[in-house]
Amino acid sequence: TDPYLAFWFAVLREDADLVEGGQGRAVQQRVRERWQAHLGRVFQEAAREHVVRLVGSGELPAQMTVGRWWRDELAEVEVLAPEQNNSAKSNALTLHSPLYVKQAANGFRYVNGTPADCVHIALTGLLGYRPDLVVSGINDGANMGDDTIYSGTVGAAMEAYLFGIPAIAFSQTEK
């Protein structure tokens, strides 16, 4: 199903008369709030489909599942993210500065480095095991065409690929 068409039927259809009558600003805030929730479901479904394909091809163990927001008793989810925005970092690794891993109040961990640093640190000892899948993103902005060469989001997925681990990078153009 096309995610934009699904968004139209799930959100915009009830306000279609206002939008078509030129009163789009009247529903703009509600649409923005609903778009975030809708995009989360689209992201989850895209990731689920990717995992299903990987399971079907034998690249992931058959017991691997993706539940609501990736939380499930059969799937352990680790979050390791850059401390700050790292746009256009590609697959750069930090070599001449110390890197620190810290833990946020919600249990997620973050690194004072690049997206590729996060994956590299996770895979070379922080996790203590080899993950089944690396998910990078969600990047704020499109990564299309030549942009993928410079993308830190794509660079993190490429770092996992270089370690032989299936990976996927997600981007969005609007919040």
Short mmCIF file of N, CA and C in Angstrom, two decimals:
data_model
loop_
_atom_site.label_atom_id
_atom_site.label_comp_id
_atom_site.label_asym_id
_atom_site.label_seq_id
_atom_site.Cartn_x
_atom_site.Cartn_y
_atom_site.Cartn_z
N THR A 1 0.84 -1.18 0.00
CA THR A 1 0.00 0.00 0.00
C THR A 1 0.88 1.24 0.00
N ASP A 2 0.53 2.21 -0.80
CA ASP A 2 1.26 3.47 -0.86
C ASP A 2 1.06 4.23 0.45
N PRO A 3 2.15 4.63 1.14
CA PRO A 3 1.99 5.30 2.44
C PRO A 3 1.29 6.65 2.36
N TYR A 4 1.44 7.36 1.26
CA TYR A 4 0.77 8.65 1.12
C TYR A 4 -0.73 8.48 0.89
N LEU A 5 -1.07 7.48 0.10
CA LEU A 5 -2.48 7.18 -0.11
C LEU A 5 -3.12 6.71 1.19
N ALA A 6 -2.41 5.88 1.93
CA ALA A 6 -2.91 5.43 3.23
C ALA A 6 -3.09 6.61 4.18
N PHE A 7 -2.16 7.56 4.15
CA PHE A 7 -2.27 8.75 4.99
C PHE A 7 -3.51 9.55 4.60
N TRP A 8 -3.76 9.66 3.30
CA TRP A 8 -4.94 10.38 2.84
C TRP A 8 -6.21 9.77 3.42
N PHE A 9 -6.34 8.44 3.32
CA PHE A 9 -7.54 7.79 3.81
C PHE A 9 -7.62 7.77 5.33
N ALA A 10 -6.47 7.67 6.00
CA ALA A 10 -6.48 7.60 7.46
C ALA A 10 -6.64 8.96 8.12
N VAL A 11 -6.17 10.02 7.47
CA VAL A 11 -6.11 11.32 8.14
C VAL A 11 -6.83 12.43 7.37
N LEU A 12 -6.47 12.58 6.11
CA LEU A 12 -6.98 13.74 5.36
C LEU A 12 -8.41 13.60 4.89
N ARG A 13 -8.88 12.39 4.70
CA ARG A 13 -10.21 12.19 4.13
C ARG A 13 -11.29 12.89 4.94
N GLU A 14 -11.18 12.83 6.27
CA GLU A 14 -12.22 13.45 7.09
C GLU A 14 -12.21 14.99 7.00
N ASP A 15 -11.08 15.56 6.60
CA ASP A 15 -10.98 17.01 6.44
C ASP A 15 -10.89 17.43 4.97
N ALA A 16 -11.23 16.54 4.06
CA ALA A 16 -11.08 16.81 2.64
C ALA A 16 -11.86 18.04 2.19
N ASP A 17 -13.06 18.24 2.72
CA ASP A 17 -13.85 19.40 2.32
C ASP A 17 -13.15 20.70 2.67
N LEU A 18 -12.53 20.76 3.84
CA LEU A 18 -11.79 21.96 4.24
C LEU A 18 -10.57 22.18 3.36
N VAL A 19 -9.82 21.10 3.10
CA VAL A 19 -8.62 21.21 2.27
C VAL A 19 -8.99 21.63 0.85
N GLU A 20 -9.98 20.95 0.27
CA GLU A 20 -10.38 21.26 -1.11
C GLU A 20 -11.03 22.63 -1.22
N GLY A 21 -11.59 23.13 -0.13
CA GLY A 21 -12.20 24.45 -0.11
C GLY A 21 -11.21 25.57 0.16
N GLY A 22 -9.92 25.24 0.17
CA GLY A 22 -8.91 26.27 0.36
C GLY A 22 -8.64 26.63 1.81
N GLN A 23 -9.13 25.82 2.75
CA GLN A 23 -8.94 26.11 4.18
C GLN A 23 -7.95 25.12 4.80
N GLY A 24 -6.90 24.80 4.04
CA GLY A 24 -5.91 23.82 4.49
C GLY A 24 -5.21 24.19 5.77
N ARG A 25 -5.03 25.49 6.01
CA ARG A 25 -4.35 25.90 7.24
C ARG A 25 -5.15 25.56 8.49
N ALA A 26 -6.45 25.44 8.33
CA ALA A 26 -7.31 25.10 9.47
C ALA A 26 -7.02 23.69 10.00
N VAL A 27 -6.55 22.82 9.13
CA VAL A 27 -6.28 21.44 9.55
C VAL A 27 -4.78 21.12 9.61
N GLN A 28 -3.96 22.09 9.31
CA GLN A 28 -2.52 21.86 9.20
C GLN A 28 -1.90 21.29 10.48
N GLN A 29 -2.19 21.84 11.64
CA GLN A 29 -1.59 21.35 12.88
C GLN A 29 -2.03 19.92 13.18
N ARG A 30 -3.31 19.62 12.99
CA ARG A 30 -3.77 18.24 13.22
C ARG A 30 -3.08 17.27 12.28
N VAL A 31 -2.89 17.70 11.03
CA VAL A 31 -2.24 16.85 10.05
C VAL A 31 -0.79 16.59 10.46
N ARG A 32 -0.10 17.64 10.90
CA ARG A 32 1.30 17.46 11.33
C ARG A 32 1.40 16.48 12.50
N GLU A 33 0.53 16.59 13.46
CA GLU A 33 0.55 15.68 14.60
C GLU A 33 0.26 14.24 14.16
N ARG A 34 -0.69 14.06 13.29
CA ARG A 34 -1.05 12.73 12.83
C ARG A 34 0.02 12.13 11.91
N TRP A 35 0.71 12.99 11.15
CA TRP A 35 1.74 12.52 10.22
C TRP A 35 2.84 11.79 10.98
N GLN A 36 3.26 12.30 12.13
CA GLN A 36 4.32 11.67 12.89
C GLN A 36 3.92 10.25 13.30
N ALA A 37 2.72 10.09 13.81
CA ALA A 37 2.25 8.76 14.20
C ALA A 37 2.13 7.85 12.97
N HIS A 38 1.62 8.39 11.89
CA HIS A 38 1.48 7.62 10.65
C HIS A 38 2.85 7.18 10.15
N LEU A 39 3.81 8.10 10.15
CA LEU A 39 5.14 7.78 9.66
C LEU A 39 5.79 6.69 10.50
N GLY A 40 5.54 6.70 11.81
CA GLY A 40 6.06 5.63 12.67
C GLY A 40 5.54 4.27 12.24
N ARG A 41 4.26 4.21 11.91
CA ARG A 41 3.69 2.94 11.45
C ARG A 41 4.26 2.54 10.09
N VAL A 42 4.46 3.52 9.20
CA VAL A 42 5.04 3.22 7.88
C VAL A 42 6.47 2.69 8.05
N PHE A 43 7.25 3.36 8.90
CA PHE A 43 8.62 2.92 9.17
C PHE A 43 8.63 1.50 9.72
N GLN A 44 7.77 1.24 10.68
CA GLN A 44 7.71 -0.09 11.28
C GLN A 44 7.33 -1.14 10.23
N GLU A 45 6.37 -0.83 9.38
CA GLU A 45 5.94 -1.79 8.36
C GLU A 45 7.06 -2.04 7.35
N ALA A 46 7.76 -0.98 6.93
CA ALA A 46 8.86 -1.15 5.97
C ALA A 46 9.96 -2.02 6.59
N ALA A 47 10.28 -1.76 7.84
CA ALA A 47 11.30 -2.55 8.52
C ALA A 47 10.83 -4.00 8.68
N ARG A 48 9.56 -4.17 9.03
CA ARG A 48 9.02 -5.53 9.19
C ARG A 48 9.12 -6.30 7.88
N GLU A 49 8.75 -5.65 6.76
CA GLU A 49 8.82 -6.31 5.46
C GLU A 49 10.26 -6.69 5.12
N HIS A 50 11.20 -5.80 5.46
CA HIS A 50 12.60 -6.10 5.19
C HIS A 50 13.06 -7.31 6.01
N VAL A 51 12.68 -7.34 7.29
CA VAL A 51 13.05 -8.47 8.15
C VAL A 51 12.42 -9.75 7.63
N VAL A 52 11.17 -9.71 7.19
CA VAL A 52 10.51 -10.89 6.64
C VAL A 52 11.28 -11.40 5.42
N ARG A 53 11.72 -10.48 4.54
CA ARG A 53 12.51 -10.89 3.38
C ARG A 53 13.84 -11.53 3.82
N LEU A 54 14.49 -10.95 4.83
CA LEU A 54 15.75 -11.51 5.31
C LEU A 54 15.55 -12.88 5.94
N VAL A 55 14.47 -13.06 6.67
CA VAL A 55 14.16 -14.37 7.25
C VAL A 55 13.88 -15.37 6.13
N GLY A 56 13.11 -14.94 5.14
CA GLY A 56 12.78 -15.82 4.01
C GLY A 56 13.99 -16.26 3.21
N SER A 57 15.00 -15.39 3.13
CA SER A 57 16.21 -15.74 2.38
C SER A 57 17.24 -16.48 3.24
N GLY A 58 16.92 -16.66 4.52
CA GLY A 58 17.83 -17.37 5.42
C GLY A 58 18.92 -16.49 6.02
N GLU A 59 18.87 -15.17 5.79
CA GLU A 59 19.90 -14.28 6.33
C GLU A 59 19.67 -13.92 7.79
N LEU A 60 18.47 -14.15 8.30
CA LEU A 60 18.16 -13.94 9.71
C LEU A 60 17.53 -15.22 10.25
N PRO A 61 17.75 -15.48 11.55
CA PRO A 61 17.12 -16.68 12.12
C PRO A 61 15.60 -16.59 12.06
N ALA A 62 14.95 -17.71 11.86
CA ALA A 62 13.50 -17.74 11.67
C ALA A 62 12.72 -17.24 12.88
N GLN A 63 13.28 -17.29 14.09
CA GLN A 63 12.53 -16.83 15.25
C GLN A 63 12.55 -15.32 15.40
N MET A 64 13.32 -14.62 14.59
CA MET A 64 13.39 -13.15 14.67
C MET A 64 12.06 -12.55 14.24
N THR A 65 11.48 -11.71 15.08
CA THR A 65 10.24 -11.04 14.76
C THR A 65 10.37 -9.57 15.10
N VAL A 66 9.51 -8.76 14.52
CA VAL A 66 9.47 -7.35 14.84
C VAL A 66 8.09 -7.05 15.38
N GLY A 67 8.02 -6.65 16.62
CA GLY A 67 6.75 -6.33 17.25
C GLY A 67 6.51 -4.83 17.23
N ARG A 68 5.50 -4.39 17.97
CA ARG A 68 5.18 -2.97 18.02
C ARG A 68 6.40 -2.19 18.48
N TRP A 69 6.82 -1.27 17.66
CA TRP A 69 7.98 -0.42 17.92
C TRP A 69 9.21 -1.25 18.25
N TRP A 70 9.34 -2.41 17.62
CA TRP A 70 10.53 -3.25 17.69
C TRP A 70 10.73 -3.87 19.07
N ARG A 71 9.73 -3.85 19.91
CA ARG A 71 9.88 -4.45 21.24
C ARG A 71 9.13 -5.78 21.26
N ASP A 72 9.83 -6.83 21.53
CA ASP A 72 9.21 -8.16 21.52
C ASP A 72 10.11 -9.08 22.34
N GLU A 73 9.54 -10.07 22.96
CA GLU A 73 10.36 -10.97 23.77
C GLU A 73 11.32 -11.79 22.92
N LEU A 74 11.09 -11.89 21.62
CA LEU A 74 11.99 -12.65 20.76
C LEU A 74 13.08 -11.80 20.12
N ALA A 75 12.98 -10.48 20.23
CA ALA A 75 13.96 -9.60 19.60
C ALA A 75 14.52 -8.64 20.64
N GLU A 76 15.82 -8.66 20.82
CA GLU A 76 16.46 -7.72 21.71
C GLU A 76 16.84 -6.49 20.89
N VAL A 77 16.45 -5.31 21.35
CA VAL A 77 16.70 -4.08 20.62
C VAL A 77 17.72 -3.25 21.39
N GLU A 78 18.80 -2.91 20.74
CA GLU A 78 19.83 -2.04 21.31
C GLU A 78 19.79 -0.72 20.55
N VAL A 79 19.87 0.38 21.26
CA VAL A 79 19.92 1.70 20.61
C VAL A 79 21.25 2.34 20.97
N LEU A 80 22.01 2.68 19.96
CA LEU A 80 23.26 3.41 20.10
C LEU A 80 23.27 4.46 19.01
N ALA A 81 23.21 5.73 19.41
CA ALA A 81 23.04 6.82 18.45
C ALA A 81 24.08 7.90 18.68
N PRO A 82 24.34 8.71 17.67
CA PRO A 82 25.24 9.85 17.87
C PRO A 82 24.62 10.86 18.85
N GLU A 83 25.46 11.50 19.61
CA GLU A 83 25.00 12.49 20.59
C GLU A 83 24.43 13.72 19.90
N GLN A 84 24.95 14.07 18.73
CA GLN A 84 24.51 15.25 17.99
C GLN A 84 24.23 14.88 16.54
N ASN A 85 23.58 15.81 15.86
CA ASN A 85 23.33 15.64 14.43
C ASN A 85 24.66 15.46 13.71
N ASN A 86 24.70 14.54 12.77
CA ASN A 86 25.93 14.26 12.02
C ASN A 86 25.67 14.24 10.52
N SER A 87 24.99 15.25 10.04
CA SER A 87 24.69 15.30 8.60
C SER A 87 25.99 15.34 7.80
N ALA A 88 25.97 14.65 6.69
CA ALA A 88 27.06 14.64 5.70
C ALA A 88 28.37 14.09 6.27
N LYS A 89 28.28 13.14 7.17
CA LYS A 89 29.49 12.52 7.73
C LYS A 89 29.89 11.25 6.98
N SER A 90 29.05 10.82 6.06
CA SER A 90 29.31 9.61 5.29
C SER A 90 29.64 8.45 6.22
N ASN A 91 30.68 7.70 5.92
CA ASN A 91 31.05 6.59 6.80
C ASN A 91 32.33 6.91 7.57
N ALA A 92 32.49 8.20 7.93
CA ALA A 92 33.67 8.64 8.68
C ALA A 92 33.73 8.00 10.05
N LEU A 93 34.95 7.62 10.43
CA LEU A 93 35.22 7.14 11.78
C LEU A 93 36.09 8.17 12.49
N THR A 94 35.86 8.34 13.78
CA THR A 94 36.64 9.28 14.58
C THR A 94 37.92 8.57 14.99
N LEU A 95 39.08 9.12 14.56
CA LEU A 95 40.35 8.46 14.81
C LEU A 95 41.26 9.24 15.75
N HIS A 96 41.09 10.55 15.85
CA HIS A 96 42.04 11.38 16.57
C HIS A 96 41.46 12.07 17.80
N SER A 97 40.33 11.61 18.27
CA SER A 97 39.70 12.14 19.48
C SER A 97 39.13 10.98 20.27
N PRO A 98 39.10 11.11 21.59
CA PRO A 98 38.49 10.04 22.39
C PRO A 98 36.98 9.98 22.18
N LEU A 99 36.45 8.78 22.16
CA LEU A 99 35.01 8.57 22.05
C LEU A 99 34.47 8.06 23.37
N TYR A 100 33.30 8.53 23.73
CA TYR A 100 32.66 8.13 24.97
C TYR A 100 31.27 7.59 24.68
N VAL A 101 30.92 6.51 25.34
CA VAL A 101 29.58 5.96 25.27
C VAL A 101 28.90 6.31 26.58
N LYS A 102 27.73 6.94 26.48
CA LYS A 102 26.97 7.33 27.67
C LYS A 102 25.58 6.73 27.56
N GLN A 103 24.90 6.63 28.69
CA GLN A 103 23.55 6.06 28.70
C GLN A 103 22.55 7.12 29.13
N ALA A 104 21.47 7.26 28.34
CA ALA A 104 20.39 8.20 28.64
C ALA A 104 19.46 7.58 29.68
N ALA A 105 18.60 8.40 30.24
CA ALA A 105 17.66 7.94 31.27
C ALA A 105 16.75 6.82 30.77
N ASN A 106 16.45 6.79 29.46
CA ASN A 106 15.56 5.76 28.92
C ASN A 106 16.28 4.45 28.61
N GLY A 107 17.58 4.39 28.89
CA GLY A 107 18.35 3.18 28.65
C GLY A 107 19.08 3.16 27.32
N PHE A 108 18.74 4.06 26.42
CA PHE A 108 19.42 4.13 25.14
C PHE A 108 20.83 4.69 25.37
N ARG A 109 21.75 4.25 24.54
CA ARG A 109 23.13 4.73 24.66
C ARG A 109 23.45 5.67 23.49
N TYR A 110 24.39 6.57 23.73
CA TYR A 110 24.80 7.50 22.70
C TYR A 110 26.31 7.71 22.74
N VAL A 111 26.85 8.13 21.60
CA VAL A 111 28.29 8.28 21.41
C VAL A 111 28.57 9.70 20.93
N ASN A 112 29.68 10.27 21.36
CA ASN A 112 30.07 11.60 20.90
C ASN A 112 30.83 11.49 19.57
N GLY A 113 30.30 10.71 18.66
CA GLY A 113 30.95 10.49 17.37
C GLY A 113 29.95 10.44 16.24
N THR A 114 30.35 9.83 15.16
CA THR A 114 29.55 9.76 13.94
C THR A 114 28.62 8.54 13.98
N PRO A 115 27.66 8.49 13.06
CA PRO A 115 26.83 7.28 12.96
C PRO A 115 27.65 6.01 12.72
N ALA A 116 28.67 6.11 11.87
CA ALA A 116 29.53 4.94 11.61
C ALA A 116 30.30 4.55 12.87
N ASP A 117 30.72 5.54 13.69
CA ASP A 117 31.36 5.24 14.97
C ASP A 117 30.43 4.40 15.84
N CYS A 118 29.15 4.76 15.88
CA CYS A 118 28.18 4.02 16.70
C CYS A 118 28.14 2.55 16.31
N VAL A 119 28.05 2.29 15.02
CA VAL A 119 27.98 0.91 14.55
C VAL A 119 29.30 0.20 14.82
N HIS A 120 30.41 0.88 14.54
CA HIS A 120 31.72 0.27 14.72
C HIS A 120 31.96 -0.09 16.20
N ILE A 121 31.63 0.82 17.10
CA ILE A 121 31.79 0.56 18.54
C ILE A 121 30.89 -0.59 18.98
N ALA A 122 29.65 -0.59 18.51
CA ALA A 122 28.72 -1.65 18.88
C ALA A 122 29.24 -3.02 18.42
N LEU A 123 29.74 -3.08 17.19
CA LEU A 123 30.12 -4.37 16.61
C LEU A 123 31.50 -4.85 17.03
N THR A 124 32.33 -3.96 17.56
CA THR A 124 33.68 -4.38 17.94
C THR A 124 33.84 -4.56 19.44
N GLY A 125 32.73 -4.70 20.17
CA GLY A 125 32.88 -5.02 21.57
C GLY A 125 31.79 -4.55 22.50
N LEU A 126 31.12 -3.46 22.20
CA LEU A 126 30.12 -2.94 23.13
C LEU A 126 28.97 -3.93 23.34
N LEU A 127 28.48 -4.51 22.26
CA LEU A 127 27.34 -5.42 22.37
C LEU A 127 27.73 -6.77 22.95
N GLY A 128 28.89 -7.26 22.60
CA GLY A 128 29.29 -8.58 23.07
C GLY A 128 28.65 -9.73 22.29
N TYR A 129 27.92 -9.42 21.25
CA TYR A 129 27.32 -10.43 20.39
C TYR A 129 27.15 -9.82 19.00
N ARG A 130 26.89 -10.68 18.04
CA ARG A 130 26.69 -10.23 16.65
C ARG A 130 25.19 -10.04 16.42
N PRO A 131 24.75 -8.81 16.14
CA PRO A 131 23.31 -8.59 15.92
C PRO A 131 22.85 -9.19 14.60
N ASP A 132 21.55 -9.45 14.52
CA ASP A 132 20.95 -10.00 13.30
C ASP A 132 20.73 -8.92 12.24
N LEU A 133 20.54 -7.69 12.69
CA LEU A 133 20.19 -6.60 11.78
C LEU A 133 20.60 -5.28 12.40
N VAL A 134 21.09 -4.36 11.57
CA VAL A 134 21.37 -2.99 12.00
C VAL A 134 20.41 -2.07 11.26
N VAL A 135 19.72 -1.24 12.01
CA VAL A 135 18.80 -0.26 11.43
C VAL A 135 19.38 1.12 11.72
N SER A 136 19.59 1.89 10.68
CA SER A 136 20.16 3.23 10.83
C SER A 136 19.11 4.27 10.47
N GLY A 137 19.02 5.30 11.28
CA GLY A 137 18.08 6.39 11.02
C GLY A 137 17.16 6.55 12.21
N ILE A 138 16.31 7.43 12.12
CA ILE A 138 15.71 7.94 10.92
C ILE A 138 16.32 9.32 10.65
N ASN A 139 16.82 9.50 9.47
CA ASN A 139 17.46 10.73 9.05
C ASN A 139 16.41 11.79 8.74
N ASP A 140 16.68 13.03 9.13
CA ASP A 140 15.78 14.14 8.83
C ASP A 140 16.18 14.74 7.49
N GLY A 141 15.53 14.32 6.45
CA GLY A 141 15.82 14.78 5.10
C GLY A 141 16.02 13.59 4.18
N ALA A 142 15.82 13.84 2.91
CA ALA A 142 15.91 12.76 1.92
C ALA A 142 17.37 12.39 1.68
N ASN A 143 17.61 11.13 1.48
CA ASN A 143 18.91 10.62 1.02
C ASN A 143 18.64 9.92 -0.29
N MET A 144 18.82 10.67 -1.37
CA MET A 144 18.51 10.14 -2.70
C MET A 144 19.66 10.44 -3.64
N GLY A 145 19.86 9.59 -4.61
CA GLY A 145 20.87 9.81 -5.62
C GLY A 145 22.26 9.96 -5.01
N ASP A 146 22.98 10.99 -5.43
CA ASP A 146 24.34 11.23 -4.94
C ASP A 146 24.39 11.53 -3.45
N ASP A 147 23.28 11.99 -2.86
CA ASP A 147 23.25 12.29 -1.42
C ASP A 147 23.63 11.08 -0.58
N THR A 148 23.35 9.89 -1.08
CA THR A 148 23.64 8.70 -0.28
C THR A 148 25.13 8.54 -0.02
N ILE A 149 25.96 9.08 -0.89
CA ILE A 149 27.42 8.99 -0.71
C ILE A 149 27.85 9.74 0.54
N TYR A 150 27.18 10.84 0.85
CA TYR A 150 27.57 11.71 1.95
C TYR A 150 26.79 11.47 3.24
N SER A 151 25.75 10.69 3.18
CA SER A 151 24.84 10.51 4.30
C SER A 151 25.47 9.73 5.45
N GLY A 152 25.40 10.29 6.66
CA GLY A 152 25.83 9.56 7.85
C GLY A 152 24.91 8.39 8.14
N THR A 153 23.62 8.56 7.85
CA THR A 153 22.65 7.48 8.06
C THR A 153 23.01 6.28 7.18
N VAL A 154 23.26 6.55 5.91
CA VAL A 154 23.65 5.47 4.99
C VAL A 154 25.04 4.95 5.36
N GLY A 155 25.94 5.85 5.82
CA GLY A 155 27.28 5.43 6.23
C GLY A 155 27.26 4.43 7.37
N ALA A 156 26.33 4.61 8.32
CA ALA A 156 26.20 3.67 9.43
C ALA A 156 25.75 2.30 8.92
N ALA A 157 24.80 2.29 7.99
CA ALA A 157 24.35 1.02 7.42
C ALA A 157 25.49 0.35 6.63
N MET A 158 26.28 1.16 5.94
CA MET A 158 27.42 0.61 5.20
C MET A 158 28.47 0.02 6.14
N GLU A 159 28.66 0.64 7.30
CA GLU A 159 29.61 0.11 8.28
C GLU A 159 29.17 -1.29 8.72
N ALA A 160 27.89 -1.47 8.96
CA ALA A 160 27.38 -2.80 9.32
C ALA A 160 27.60 -3.78 8.17
N TYR A 161 27.33 -3.33 6.95
CA TYR A 161 27.53 -4.16 5.76
C TYR A 161 28.99 -4.62 5.67
N LEU A 162 29.93 -3.71 5.97
CA LEU A 162 31.35 -4.08 5.92
C LEU A 162 31.71 -5.14 6.95
N PHE A 163 30.91 -5.25 8.00
CA PHE A 163 31.08 -6.30 9.00
C PHE A 163 30.26 -7.55 8.65
N GLY A 164 29.59 -7.52 7.51
CA GLY A 164 28.82 -8.68 7.07
C GLY A 164 27.47 -8.82 7.75
N ILE A 165 26.92 -7.71 8.25
CA ILE A 165 25.63 -7.75 8.94
C ILE A 165 24.59 -7.04 8.08
N PRO A 166 23.43 -7.65 7.85
CA PRO A 166 22.38 -6.97 7.08
C PRO A 166 22.02 -5.64 7.74
N ALA A 167 21.80 -4.63 6.92
CA ALA A 167 21.51 -3.30 7.44
C ALA A 167 20.57 -2.57 6.51
N ILE A 168 19.86 -1.61 7.10
CA ILE A 168 18.95 -0.77 6.33
C ILE A 168 19.00 0.64 6.91
N ALA A 169 18.94 1.64 6.05
CA ALA A 169 18.96 3.04 6.47
C ALA A 169 17.62 3.67 6.09
N PHE A 170 17.04 4.43 7.03
CA PHE A 170 15.76 5.10 6.81
C PHE A 170 15.92 6.60 6.87
N SER A 171 15.22 7.30 5.98
CA SER A 171 15.20 8.76 5.97
C SER A 171 13.77 9.22 5.79
N GLN A 172 13.51 10.45 6.20
CA GLN A 172 12.20 11.06 5.96
C GLN A 172 12.43 12.50 5.53
N THR A 173 11.53 13.02 4.71
CA THR A 173 11.73 14.36 4.21
C THR A 173 11.03 15.42 5.05
N GLU A 174 10.05 15.06 5.85
CA GLU A 174 9.35 16.01 6.70
C GLU A 174 8.99 15.35 8.01
N LYS A 175 8.89 16.17 9.05
CA LYS A 175 8.46 15.64 10.36
C LYS A 175 7.00 15.85 10.53
#
